[in-house]
PDB file of C-alpha atoms in Angstrom:
ATOM      1  CA  MET A 679      94.148  55.733 146.392  1.00  0.00           C
ATOM      2  CA  SER A 680      96.715  58.635 146.219  1.00  0.00           C
ATOM      3  CA  VAL A 681      98.645  60.268 143.500  1.00  0.00           C
ATOM      4  CA  ARG A 682     102.240  61.839 143.809  1.00  0.00           C
ATOM      5  CA  VAL A 683     102.989  65.289 142.683  1.00  0.00           C
ATOM      6  CA  THR A 684     106.549  66.462 142.126  1.00  0.00           C
ATOM      7  CA  CYS A 685     107.005  70.227 142.128  1.00  0.00           C
ATOM      8  CA  GLN A 686     109.789  72.015 140.106  1.00  0.00           C
ATOM      9  CA  CYS A 687     111.407  72.847 143.368  1.00  0.00           C
ATOM     10  CA  GLY A 688     112.087  69.242 144.017  1.00  0.00           C
ATOM     11  CA  THR A 689     109.394  68.755 146.705  1.00  0.00           C
ATOM     12  CA  SER A 690     107.470  65.504 146.257  1.00  0.00           C
ATOM     13  CA  TYR A 691     104.160  64.917 148.046  1.00  0.00           C
ATOM     14  CA  GLU A 692     101.005  62.778 147.997  1.00  0.00           C
ATOM     15  CA  LEU A 693      97.507  63.803 147.622  1.00  0.00           C
ATOM     16  CA  LYS A 694      94.146  61.716 147.448  1.00  0.00           C
ATOM     17  CA  ASP A 695      93.136  60.943 143.886  1.00  0.00           C
ATOM     18  CA  GLU A 696      89.974  63.294 144.372  1.00  0.00           C
ATOM     19  CA  PHE A 697      92.324  66.220 143.544  1.00  0.00           C
ATOM     20  CA  ALA A 698      93.352  64.717 140.285  1.00  0.00           C
ATOM     21  CA  GLY A 699      93.400  67.391 137.460  1.00  0.00           C
ATOM     22  CA  MET A 700      93.432  70.303 140.131  1.00  0.00           C
ATOM     23  CA  LEU A 701      95.877  72.971 140.752  1.00  0.00           C
ATOM     24  CA  VAL A 702      97.369  72.822 144.272  1.00  0.00           C
ATOM     25  CA  LYS A 703      99.968  74.892 145.911  1.00  0.00           C
ATOM     26  CA  CYS A 704     103.307  73.230 146.734  1.00  0.00           C
ATOM     27  CA  PRO A 705     103.664  73.120 150.602  1.00  0.00           C
ATOM     28  CA  GLN A 706     107.413  74.102 150.261  1.00  0.00           C
ATOM     29  CA  CYS A 707     107.569  76.933 147.626  1.00  0.00           C
ATOM     30  CA  GLY A 708     103.983  77.824 147.167  1.00  0.00           C
ATOM     31  CA  ARG A 709     104.077  77.225 143.428  1.00  0.00           C
ATOM     32  CA  GLU A 710     100.866  75.834 141.925  1.00  0.00           C
ATOM     33  CA  ASN A 711     101.066  72.305 140.250  1.00  0.00           C
ATOM     34  CA  ARG A 712      98.611  70.200 138.291  1.00  0.00           C
ATOM     35  CA  VAL A 713      97.687  67.014 140.143  1.00  0.00           C
ATOM     36  CA  PRO A 714      98.174  64.201 137.634  1.00  0.00           C
ATOM     37  CA  SER A 715      95.205  62.000 136.774  1.00  0.00           C
ATOM     38  CA  GLY A 716      95.282  58.398 138.020  1.00  0.00           C
ATOM     39  CA  GLY A 717      94.083  57.176 134.682  1.00  0.00           C
ATOM     40  CA  VAL A 718      95.567  58.916 131.674  1.00  0.00           C
ATOM     41  CA  PRO A 719      99.066  60.374 132.273  1.00  0.00           C
ATOM     42  CA  VAL A 720      99.197  64.167 131.801  1.00  0.00           C
ATOM     43  CA  GLN A 721     102.244  66.094 130.773  1.00  0.00           C
ATOM     44  CA  VAL A 722     102.920  68.832 133.657  1.00  0.00           C
ATOM     45  CA  GLN A 723     103.701  72.277 131.972  1.00  0.00           C
ATOM     46  CA  ALA A 724     106.813  74.131 132.835  1.00  0.00           C
ATOM     47  CA  ASP A 725     104.895  77.024 134.441  1.00  0.00           C
ATOM     48  CA  PRO A 726     101.369  77.068 136.017  1.00  0.00           C
ATOM     49  CA  VAL A 727     100.265  80.021 133.893  1.00  0.00           C
ATOM     50  CA  PHE A 728     100.400  77.673 130.780  1.00  0.00           C
ATOM     51  CA  ASP A 729      98.763  74.814 132.717  1.00  0.00           C
ATOM     52  CA  ARG A 730      95.341  74.924 131.059  1.00  0.00           C
ATOM     53  CA  ASP A 731      93.474  74.003 127.943  1.00  0.00           C
ATOM     54  CA  LEU A 732      91.822  77.357 126.968  1.00  0.00           C
ATOM     55  CA  PHE A 733      93.453  80.762 126.346  1.00  0.00           C
ATOM     56  CA  LEU A 734      91.508  83.823 125.367  1.00  0.00           C
ATOM     57  CA  LEU A 735      93.602  86.384 123.389  1.00  0.00           C
ATOM     58  CA  ARG A 736      92.776  90.008 122.832  1.00  0.00           C
ATOM     59  CA  GLN A 737      94.839  92.187 120.583  1.00  0.00           C
ATOM     60  CA  GLN A 738      95.278  95.650 121.853  1.00  0.00           C
ATOM     61  CA  MET A 739      94.105  98.097 119.110  1.00  0.00           C
ATOM     62  CA  LEU A 740      95.602 101.488 117.764  1.00  0.00           C
ATOM     63  CA  LYS A 741      99.074 100.351 118.777  1.00  0.00           C
ATOM     64  CA  ILE A 742     102.156 100.638 116.498  1.00  0.00           C
ATOM     65  CA  SER A 743     103.586  97.472 117.990  1.00  0.00           C
ATOM     66  CA  GLU A 744     101.468  94.288 118.110  1.00  0.00           C
ATOM     67  CA  LYS A 745     100.378  93.620 121.563  1.00  0.00           C
ATOM     68  CA  TYR A 746      98.124  91.073 123.086  1.00  0.00           C
ATOM     69  CA  ASP A 747      96.578  90.373 126.503  1.00  0.00           C
ATOM     70  CA  VAL A 748      96.025  86.548 127.312  1.00  0.00           C
ATOM     71  CA  ALA A 749      93.442  85.656 129.794  1.00  0.00           C
ATOM     72  CA  ASP A 750      92.160  82.452 131.459  1.00  0.00           C
ATOM     73  CA  GLU A 751      88.766  80.962 130.940  1.00  0.00           C
ATOM     74  CA  LYS A 752      87.386  83.262 133.755  1.00  0.00           C
ATOM     75  CA  GLY A 753      88.748  86.441 131.937  1.00  0.00           C
ATOM     76  CA  ASN A 754      91.635  87.212 134.180  1.00  0.00           C
ATOM     77  CA  ASN A 755      94.644  88.470 132.365  1.00  0.00           C
ATOM     78  CA  ILE A 756      97.656  85.992 132.867  1.00  0.00           C
ATOM     79  CA  ILE A 757     100.126  86.816 130.090  1.00  0.00           C
ATOM     80  CA  TYR A 758     101.158  89.867 128.198  1.00  0.00           C
ATOM     81  CA  ILE A 759     102.643  89.548 124.648  1.00  0.00           C
ATOM     82  CA  GLU A 760     104.438  92.141 122.433  1.00  0.00           C
ATOM     83  CA  ARG A 761     105.708  92.063 118.945  1.00  0.00           C
ATOM     84  CA  PRO A 762     107.623  95.392 118.489  1.00  0.00           C
ATOM     85  CA  ALA A 763     107.346  97.082 115.086  1.00  0.00           C
ATOM     86  CA  HIS A 764     110.765  98.772 115.234  1.00  0.00           C
ATOM     87  CA  LEU A 765     109.201 101.634 113.235  1.00  0.00           C
ATOM     88  CA  LEU A 766     112.286 103.998 113.341  1.00  0.00           C
ATOM     89  CA  ARG A 767     114.863 101.449 112.413  1.00  0.00           C
ATOM     90  CA  ASN A 768     112.878  99.829 109.653  1.00  0.00           C
ATOM     91  CA  LEU A 769     112.185 103.499 108.196  1.00  0.00           C
ATOM     92  CA  GLY A 770     115.876 104.042 108.250  1.00  0.00           C
ATOM     93  CA  ALA A 771     116.453 100.735 106.547  1.00  0.00           C
ATOM     94  CA  PHE A 772     113.866 101.839 103.804  1.00  0.00           C
ATOM     95  CA  LEU A 773     115.493 105.232 103.381  1.00  0.00           C
ATOM     96  CA  ALA A 774     118.824 103.585 102.963  1.00  0.00           C
ATOM     97  CA  ALA A 775     117.535 101.142 100.523  1.00  0.00           C
ATOM     98  CA  LEU A 776     115.990 103.818  98.543  1.00  0.00           C
ATOM     99  CA  ILE A 777     119.405 105.877  98.487  1.00  0.00           C
ATOM    100  CA  ALA A 778     121.215 102.700  97.291  1.00  0.00           C
ATOM    101  CA  TRP A 779     118.597 102.194  94.551  1.00  0.00           C
ATOM    102  CA  GLY A 780     118.894 105.706  93.383  1.00  0.00           C
ATOM    103  CA  LEU A 781     122.838 105.797  93.469  1.00  0.00           C
ATOM    104  CA  VAL A 782     123.133 102.506  91.370  1.00  0.00           C
ATOM    105  CA  PHE A 783     120.355 103.455  88.932  1.00  0.00           C
ATOM    106  CA  ALA A 784     121.811 107.033  88.350  1.00  0.00           C
ATOM    107  CA  ALA A 785     125.353 105.611  87.873  1.00  0.00           C
ATOM    108  CA  PHE A 786     124.196 103.139  85.223  1.00  0.00           C
ATOM    109  CA  ILE A 787     122.114 105.906  83.493  1.00  0.00           C
ATOM    110  CA  ALA A 788     125.146 108.229  83.510  1.00  0.00           C
ATOM    111  CA  VAL A 789     127.306 105.699  81.719  1.00  0.00           C
ATOM    112  CA  ALA A 790     124.384 104.915  79.416  1.00  0.00           C
ATOM    113  CA  ASP A 791     124.429 108.636  78.390  1.00  0.00           C
ATOM    114  CA  GLN A 792     127.871 108.291  76.998  1.00  0.00           C
ATOM    115  CA  THR A 793     126.725 105.763  74.478  1.00  0.00           C
ATOM    116  CA  PRO A 794     125.094 106.608  71.198  1.00  0.00           C
ATOM    117  CA  PRO A 795     121.315 107.132  71.191  1.00  0.00           C
ATOM    118  CA  ASN A 796     119.140 104.090  70.387  1.00  0.00           C
ATOM    119  CA  SER A 797     122.184 101.661  70.502  1.00  0.00           C
ATOM    120  CA  THR A 798     122.275  98.214  71.877  1.00  0.00           C
ATOM    121  CA  ALA A 799     124.813  99.057  74.575  1.00  0.00           C
ATOM    122  CA  ARG A 800     122.537 101.908  75.906  1.00  0.00           C
ATOM    123  CA  ALA A 801     119.550  99.692  76.182  1.00  0.00           C
ATOM    124  CA  ILE A 802     121.590  96.916  77.977  1.00  0.00           C
ATOM    125  CA  LEU A 803     123.084  99.606  80.450  1.00  0.00           C
ATOM    126  CA  ALA A 804     119.577 100.868  81.209  1.00  0.00           C
ATOM    127  CA  THR A 805     118.336  97.407  81.837  1.00  0.00           C
ATOM    128  CA  LEU A 806     121.202  96.509  84.047  1.00  0.00           C
ATOM    129  CA  GLY A 807     120.574  99.714  86.002  1.00  0.00           C
ATOM    130  CA  VAL A 808     117.020  98.914  86.562  1.00  0.00           C
ATOM    131  CA  VAL A 809     117.887  95.236  87.779  1.00  0.00           C
ATOM    132  CA  LEU A 810     120.999  95.951  89.762  1.00  0.00           C
ATOM    133  CA  SER A 811     119.476  99.017  91.604  1.00  0.00           C
ATOM    134  CA  PHE A 812     116.772  96.723  92.952  1.00  0.00           C
ATOM    135  CA  VAL A 813     119.347  94.221  93.953  1.00  0.00           C
ATOM    136  CA  ALA A 814     121.314  96.940  95.795  1.00  0.00           C
ATOM    137  CA  ALA A 815     118.078  98.091  97.486  1.00  0.00           C
ATOM    138  CA  PHE A 816     117.604  94.617  98.880  1.00  0.00           C
ATOM    139  CA  ALA A 817     121.068  94.148  99.818  1.00  0.00           C
ATOM    140  CA  VAL A 818     121.257  97.201 101.868  1.00  0.00           C
ATOM    141  CA  GLY A 819     117.676  97.379 103.138  1.00  0.00           C
ATOM    142  CA  ILE A 820     117.275  93.810 104.483  1.00  0.00           C
ATOM    143  CA  PRO A 821     120.332  93.577 106.736  1.00  0.00           C
ATOM    144  CA  LEU A 822     119.601  97.079 108.245  1.00  0.00           C
ATOM    145  CA  SER A 823     115.974  96.272 108.944  1.00  0.00           C
ATOM    146  CA  ALA A 824     114.970  94.614 112.251  1.00  0.00           C
ATOM    147  CA  LYS A 825     113.581  91.082 112.778  1.00  0.00           C
ATOM    148  CA  ARG A 826     110.317  91.234 114.481  1.00  0.00           C
ATOM    149  CA  HIS A 827     110.372  88.789 117.459  1.00  0.00           C
ATOM    150  CA  VAL A 828     107.500  88.041 119.760  1.00  0.00           C
ATOM    151  CA  THR A 829     108.125  88.258 123.579  1.00  0.00           C
ATOM    152  CA  PHE A 830     105.837  86.751 126.267  1.00  0.00           C
ATOM    153  CA  TYR A 831     105.706  88.195 129.654  1.00  0.00           C
ATOM    154  CA  ARG A 832     103.972  87.452 133.011  1.00  0.00           C
ATOM    155  CA  ASP A 833     102.369  91.041 132.826  1.00  0.00           C
ATOM    156  CA  GLY A 834     102.597  94.444 131.299  1.00  0.00           C
ATOM    157  CA  SER A 835     105.620  95.419 133.505  1.00  0.00           C
ATOM    158  CA  LYS A 836     107.664  93.154 131.252  1.00  0.00           C
ATOM    159  CA  ARG A 837     109.988  92.239 134.112  1.00  0.00           C
ATOM    160  CA  ASP A 838     109.435  88.453 134.000  1.00  0.00           C
ATOM    161  CA  ARG A 839     109.869  87.015 130.577  1.00  0.00           C
ATOM    162  CA  LEU A 840     108.230  83.677 129.945  1.00  0.00           C
ATOM    163  CA  LEU A 841     108.773  82.838 126.348  1.00  0.00           C
ATOM    164  CA  GLU A 842     109.832  84.108 122.983  1.00  0.00           C
ATOM    165  CA  VAL A 843     109.396  83.325 119.295  1.00  0.00           C
ATOM    166  CA  LEU A 844     112.294  84.464 117.039  1.00  0.00           C
ATOM    167  CA  GLN A 845     112.043  85.287 113.295  1.00  0.00           C
ATOM    168  CA  ASP A 846     114.999  83.110 111.986  1.00  0.00           C
ATOM    169  CA  LYS A 847     115.576  85.434 108.877  1.00  0.00           C
ATOM    170  CA  LYS A 848     114.314  88.829 107.834  1.00  0.00           C
ATOM    171  CA  TRP A 849     113.867  87.709 104.264  1.00  0.00           C
ATOM    172  CA  GLN A 850     112.661  84.116 103.494  1.00  0.00           C
ATOM    173  CA  PRO A 851     111.218  84.059 100.067  1.00  0.00           C
ATOM    174  CA  ILE A 852     109.487  80.670 100.090  1.00  0.00           C
ATOM    175  CA  THR A 853     109.707  78.946 103.618  1.00  0.00           C
ATOM    176  CA  MET A 854     109.418  81.233 106.632  1.00  0.00           C
ATOM    177  CA  THR A 855     110.689  79.789 109.936  1.00  0.00           C
ATOM    178  CA  TYR A 856     110.538  80.838 113.545  1.00  0.00           C
ATOM    179  CA  THR A 857     112.162  79.424 116.643  1.00  0.00           C
ATOM    180  CA  VAL A 858     110.348  79.191 120.044  1.00  0.00           C
ATOM    181  CA  ARG A 859     112.445  79.342 123.135  1.00  0.00           C
ATOM    182  CA  ASP A 860     111.778  79.419 126.875  1.00  0.00           C
ATOM    183  CA  PHE A 861     112.994  82.111 129.316  1.00  0.00           C
ATOM    184  CA  ARG A 862     116.362  80.498 129.614  1.00  0.00           C
ATOM    185  CA  GLY A 863     116.933  80.652 125.755  1.00  0.00           C
ATOM    186  CA  LYS A 864     116.234  76.768 125.435  1.00  0.00           C
ATOM    187  CA  PRO A 865     114.823  75.876 121.989  1.00  0.00           C
ATOM    188  CA  LEU A 866     111.410  74.340 122.368  1.00  0.00           C
ATOM    189  CA  ALA A 867     110.085  74.063 118.964  1.00  0.00           C
ATOM    190  CA  LYS A 868     110.391  75.495 115.303  1.00  0.00           C
ATOM    191  CA  PHE A 869     107.463  76.735 113.152  1.00  0.00           C
ATOM    192  CA  ALA A 870     107.551  76.739 109.435  1.00  0.00           C
ATOM    193  CA  LYS A 871     105.187  77.842 106.739  1.00  0.00           C
ATOM    194  CA  ASN A 872     105.432  77.596 103.062  1.00  0.00           C
ATOM    195  CA  ILE A 873     103.889  80.804 101.373  1.00  0.00           C
ATOM    196  CA  LEU A 874     103.061  78.827  98.213  1.00  0.00           C
ATOM    197  CA  TYR A 875     100.698  76.483 100.087  1.00  0.00           C
ATOM    198  CA  ASN A 876      99.020  79.597 101.392  1.00  0.00           C
ATOM    199  CA  ALA A 877      97.576  80.176  97.968  1.00  0.00           C
ATOM    200  CA  ILE A 878      95.256  77.368  98.525  1.00  0.00           C
ATOM    201  CA  ARG A 879      94.966  76.521 102.107  1.00  0.00           C
ATOM    202  CA  LYS A 880      97.188  78.050 104.994  1.00  0.00           C
ATOM    203  CA  ARG A 881      99.138  75.657 107.064  1.00  0.00           C
ATOM    204  CA  TRP A 882     102.059  75.792 109.567  1.00  0.00           C
ATOM    205  CA  TYR A 883     104.402  73.029 110.598  1.00  0.00           C
ATOM    206  CA  ILE A 884     105.611  72.458 114.065  1.00  0.00           C
ATOM    207  CA  TYR A 885     108.990  70.728 114.584  1.00  0.00           C
ATOM    208  CA  GLY A 886     110.253  69.616 118.244  1.00  0.00           C
ATOM    209  CA  SER A 887     113.588  70.441 119.411  1.00  0.00           C
ATOM    210  CA  ASP A 888     114.868  67.167 117.860  1.00  0.00           C
ATOM    211  CA  ALA A 889     113.857  68.613 114.411  1.00  0.00           C
ATOM    212  CA  ARG A 890     110.846  66.037 113.915  1.00  0.00           C
ATOM    213  CA  LEU A 891     107.598  67.057 112.808  1.00  0.00           C
ATOM    214  CA  GLN A 892     105.121  67.034 115.711  1.00  0.00           C
ATOM    215  CA  PHE A 893     102.039  68.979 114.676  1.00  0.00           C
ATOM    216  CA  VAL A 894     100.265  70.592 111.764  1.00  0.00           C
ATOM    217  CA  ALA A 895      98.063  73.720 111.939  1.00  0.00           C
ATOM    218  CA  LYS A 896      95.923  74.400 108.905  1.00  0.00           C
ATOM    219  CA  GLU A 897      92.812  76.363 107.945  1.00  0.00           C
ATOM    220  CA  ASP A 898      89.741  74.781 109.278  1.00  0.00           C
ATOM    221  CA  SER A 899      88.120  73.944 105.775  1.00  0.00           C
ATOM    222  CA  VAL A 900      89.445  73.653 102.295  1.00  0.00           C
ATOM    223  CA  ILE A 901      86.095  75.137 100.846  1.00  0.00           C
ATOM    224  CA  LEU A 902      86.186  78.028 103.234  1.00  0.00           C
ATOM    225  CA  SER A 903      89.802  78.708 102.526  1.00  0.00           C
ATOM    226  CA  LEU A 904      89.099  78.979  98.786  1.00  0.00           C
ATOM    227  CA  LEU A 905      85.949  81.223  99.432  1.00  0.00           C
ATOM    228  CA  ARG A 906      88.180  83.437 101.504  1.00  0.00           C
ATOM    229  CA  ARG A 907      90.611  83.823  98.492  1.00  0.00           C
ATOM    230  CA  VAL A 908      87.777  84.663  96.182  1.00  0.00           C
ATOM    231  CA  LEU A 909      85.399  86.726  98.457  1.00  0.00           C
ATOM    232  CA  GLY A 910      87.802  87.968 101.066  1.00  0.00           C
ATOM    233  CA  PRO A 911      86.751  88.060 104.903  1.00  0.00           C
ATOM    234  CA  MET A 912      83.381  89.538 104.076  1.00  0.00           C
ATOM    235  CA  MET A 913      83.274  91.751 107.041  1.00  0.00           C
ATOM    236  CA  GLY A 914      84.260  88.961 109.220  1.00  0.00           C
ATOM    237  CA  LEU A 915      81.776  86.310 108.044  1.00  0.00           C
ATOM    238  CA  LEU A 916      84.509  84.061 106.528  1.00  0.00           C
ATOM    239  CA  ARG A 917      86.843  84.525 109.554  1.00  0.00           C
ATOM    240  CA  THR A 918      90.191  82.464 109.245  1.00  0.00           C
ATOM    241  CA  ASN A 919      90.125  79.776 111.769  1.00  0.00           C
ATOM    242  CA  PHE A 920      92.768  76.959 112.362  1.00  0.00           C
ATOM    243  CA  ILE A 921      92.782  73.478 113.590  1.00  0.00           C
ATOM    244  CA  ILE A 922      95.815  71.778 115.000  1.00  0.00           C
ATOM    245  CA  LEU A 923      96.434  67.987 114.452  1.00  0.00           C
ATOM    246  CA  ARG A 924      99.053  65.363 114.825  1.00  0.00           C
ATOM    247  CA  PRO A 925     100.812  64.776 111.267  1.00  0.00           C
ATOM    248  CA  ASP A 926      99.837  61.006 111.286  1.00  0.00           C
ATOM    249  CA  SER A 927      96.126  61.571 112.262  1.00  0.00           C
ATOM    250  CA  GLU A 928      93.061  63.665 111.292  1.00  0.00           C
ATOM    251  CA  ASP A 929      91.925  64.011 115.021  1.00  0.00           C
ATOM    252  CA  VAL A 930      91.703  67.636 115.835  1.00  0.00           C
ATOM    253  CA  ILE A 931      93.638  68.368 119.137  1.00  0.00           C
ATOM    254  CA  GLY A 932      93.345  72.088 119.115  1.00  0.00           C
ATOM    255  CA  GLU A 933      91.598  74.920 117.526  1.00  0.00           C
ATOM    256  CA  PHE A 934      92.363  78.659 117.081  1.00  0.00           C
ATOM    257  CA  LYS A 935      89.233  80.766 116.226  1.00  0.00           C
ATOM    258  CA  ARG A 936      88.519  84.365 115.950  1.00  0.00           C
ATOM    259  CA  LYS A 937      85.428  85.372 117.745  1.00  0.00           C
ATOM    260  CA  PHE A 938      82.853  87.606 115.874  1.00  0.00           C
ATOM    261  CA  THR A 939      83.453  90.850 117.616  1.00  0.00           C
ATOM    262  CA  ILE A 940      84.528  94.429 116.685  1.00  0.00           C
ATOM    263  CA  LEU A 941      87.873  94.132 118.350  1.00  0.00           C
ATOM    264  CA  ASP A 942      90.279  91.202 117.426  1.00  0.00           C
ATOM    265  CA  ARG A 943      89.479  88.431 119.959  1.00  0.00           C
ATOM    266  CA  TYR A 944      90.672  84.936 119.676  1.00  0.00           C
ATOM    267  CA  VAL A 945      90.300  81.574 121.559  1.00  0.00           C
ATOM    268  CA  LEU A 946      92.908  78.830 121.591  1.00  0.00           C
ATOM    269  CA  ASP A 947      91.217  75.752 122.699  1.00  0.00           C
ATOM    270  CA  MET A 948      93.233  72.624 123.338  1.00  0.00           C
ATOM    271  CA  SER A 949      90.751  70.547 125.158  1.00  0.00           C
ATOM    272  CA  GLY A 950      91.217  67.833 122.360  1.00  0.00           C
ATOM    273  CA  ASP A 951      94.592  67.257 123.744  1.00  0.00           C
ATOM    274  CA  PRO A 952      93.821  65.949 127.447  1.00  0.00           C
ATOM    275  CA  GLN A 953      97.192  64.367 127.788  1.00  0.00           C
ATOM    276  CA  ARG A 954      98.898  67.518 127.121  1.00  0.00           C
ATOM    277  CA  LEU A 955     101.095  66.078 124.245  1.00  0.00           C
ATOM    278  CA  MET A 956     101.507  69.569 122.898  1.00  0.00           C
ATOM    279  CA  ASP A 957     103.478  71.889 125.146  1.00  0.00           C
ATOM    280  CA  ARG A 958     101.034  74.718 125.995  1.00  0.00           C
ATOM    281  CA  ARG A 959     103.880  77.198 125.555  1.00  0.00           C
ATOM    282  CA  VAL A 960     104.397  76.051 122.066  1.00  0.00           C
ATOM    283  CA  ALA A 961     100.648  76.004 121.451  1.00  0.00           C
ATOM    284  CA  LEU A 962     100.103  79.595 122.662  1.00  0.00           C
ATOM    285  CA  ALA A 963     103.260  80.741 120.585  1.00  0.00           C
ATOM    286  CA  LEU A 964     101.490  79.109 117.600  1.00  0.00           C
ATOM    287  CA  GLY A 965      98.249  80.666 118.241  1.00  0.00           C
ATOM    288  CA  VAL A 966      99.828  84.170 118.292  1.00  0.00           C
ATOM    289  CA  MET A 967     101.853  83.431 115.082  1.00  0.00           C
ATOM    290  CA  LEU A 968      98.654  82.237 113.387  1.00  0.00           C
ATOM    291  CA  ASP A 969      97.341  85.881 113.851  1.00  0.00           C
ATOM    292  CA  THR A 970     100.277  88.062 113.557  1.00  0.00           C
ATOM    293  CA  GLY A 971     102.286  85.798 111.190  1.00  0.00           C
ATOM    294  CA  GLU A 972      99.266  85.737 108.858  1.00  0.00           C
ATOM    295  CA  ARG A 973      98.545  89.414 109.184  1.00  0.00           C
ATOM    296  CA  ARG A 974      94.880  88.709 110.035  1.00  0.00           C
TER     297      ARG A 974
END
């Protein structure tokens, strides 16, 4: 028996079924393609670098911006990830917010000083000064601060962009959302998390480009999550790990775990999803957000 492989370049060719599940190079363009299985259909990934079930992530330490190296199961680096801190711009936004706070507060205090001591009007003006000065600080600081997007590159040269995760809004008081886009800017998925749920058990919702809920990622155990809230990480003994599920099932299709090492190392294991129902680009983007988005 034989199986047919169709490359992104349009070339179609047949191979013996003994090559099923293996990566083979296209005879026309040389791009690697995963040979589909003759039994269970497997979704072909958009780029061979994502065509795998295991990703090893290592965060680079002592960096102002958050940077990750992603390796395959053999330890070979295959992707470089960066989330810039925008330190100078955000520092400028903070200073502008501080100035706005000071100006508004000083203005109300100056007006309050014109009223009789211990009067109701003086107390009201002072209270308004406190409240509106903070409102002014937020109104000035938030628009000036930079959103912290995440960009995936093929290597550290940053010449070949593969993927990006965009922070939709700088300030989202309850539900935070992020959009995953491919290198062409096409939306692939949207992530959402409700910070109120995080008080009990952290969870993220993964929506498709059609806005339908496709997957849910949550802490691996309710008991462990409650212990973490009370006892903290306990020097890494209570590490925050996540499982990935379909919304209509409790079957685990993926896991994101922190390895017990001095440096931050993580494993994204999607072997529970042999059909590749979850786009591996979305899965890896989720893995990064489960770390940097949760400030682990």
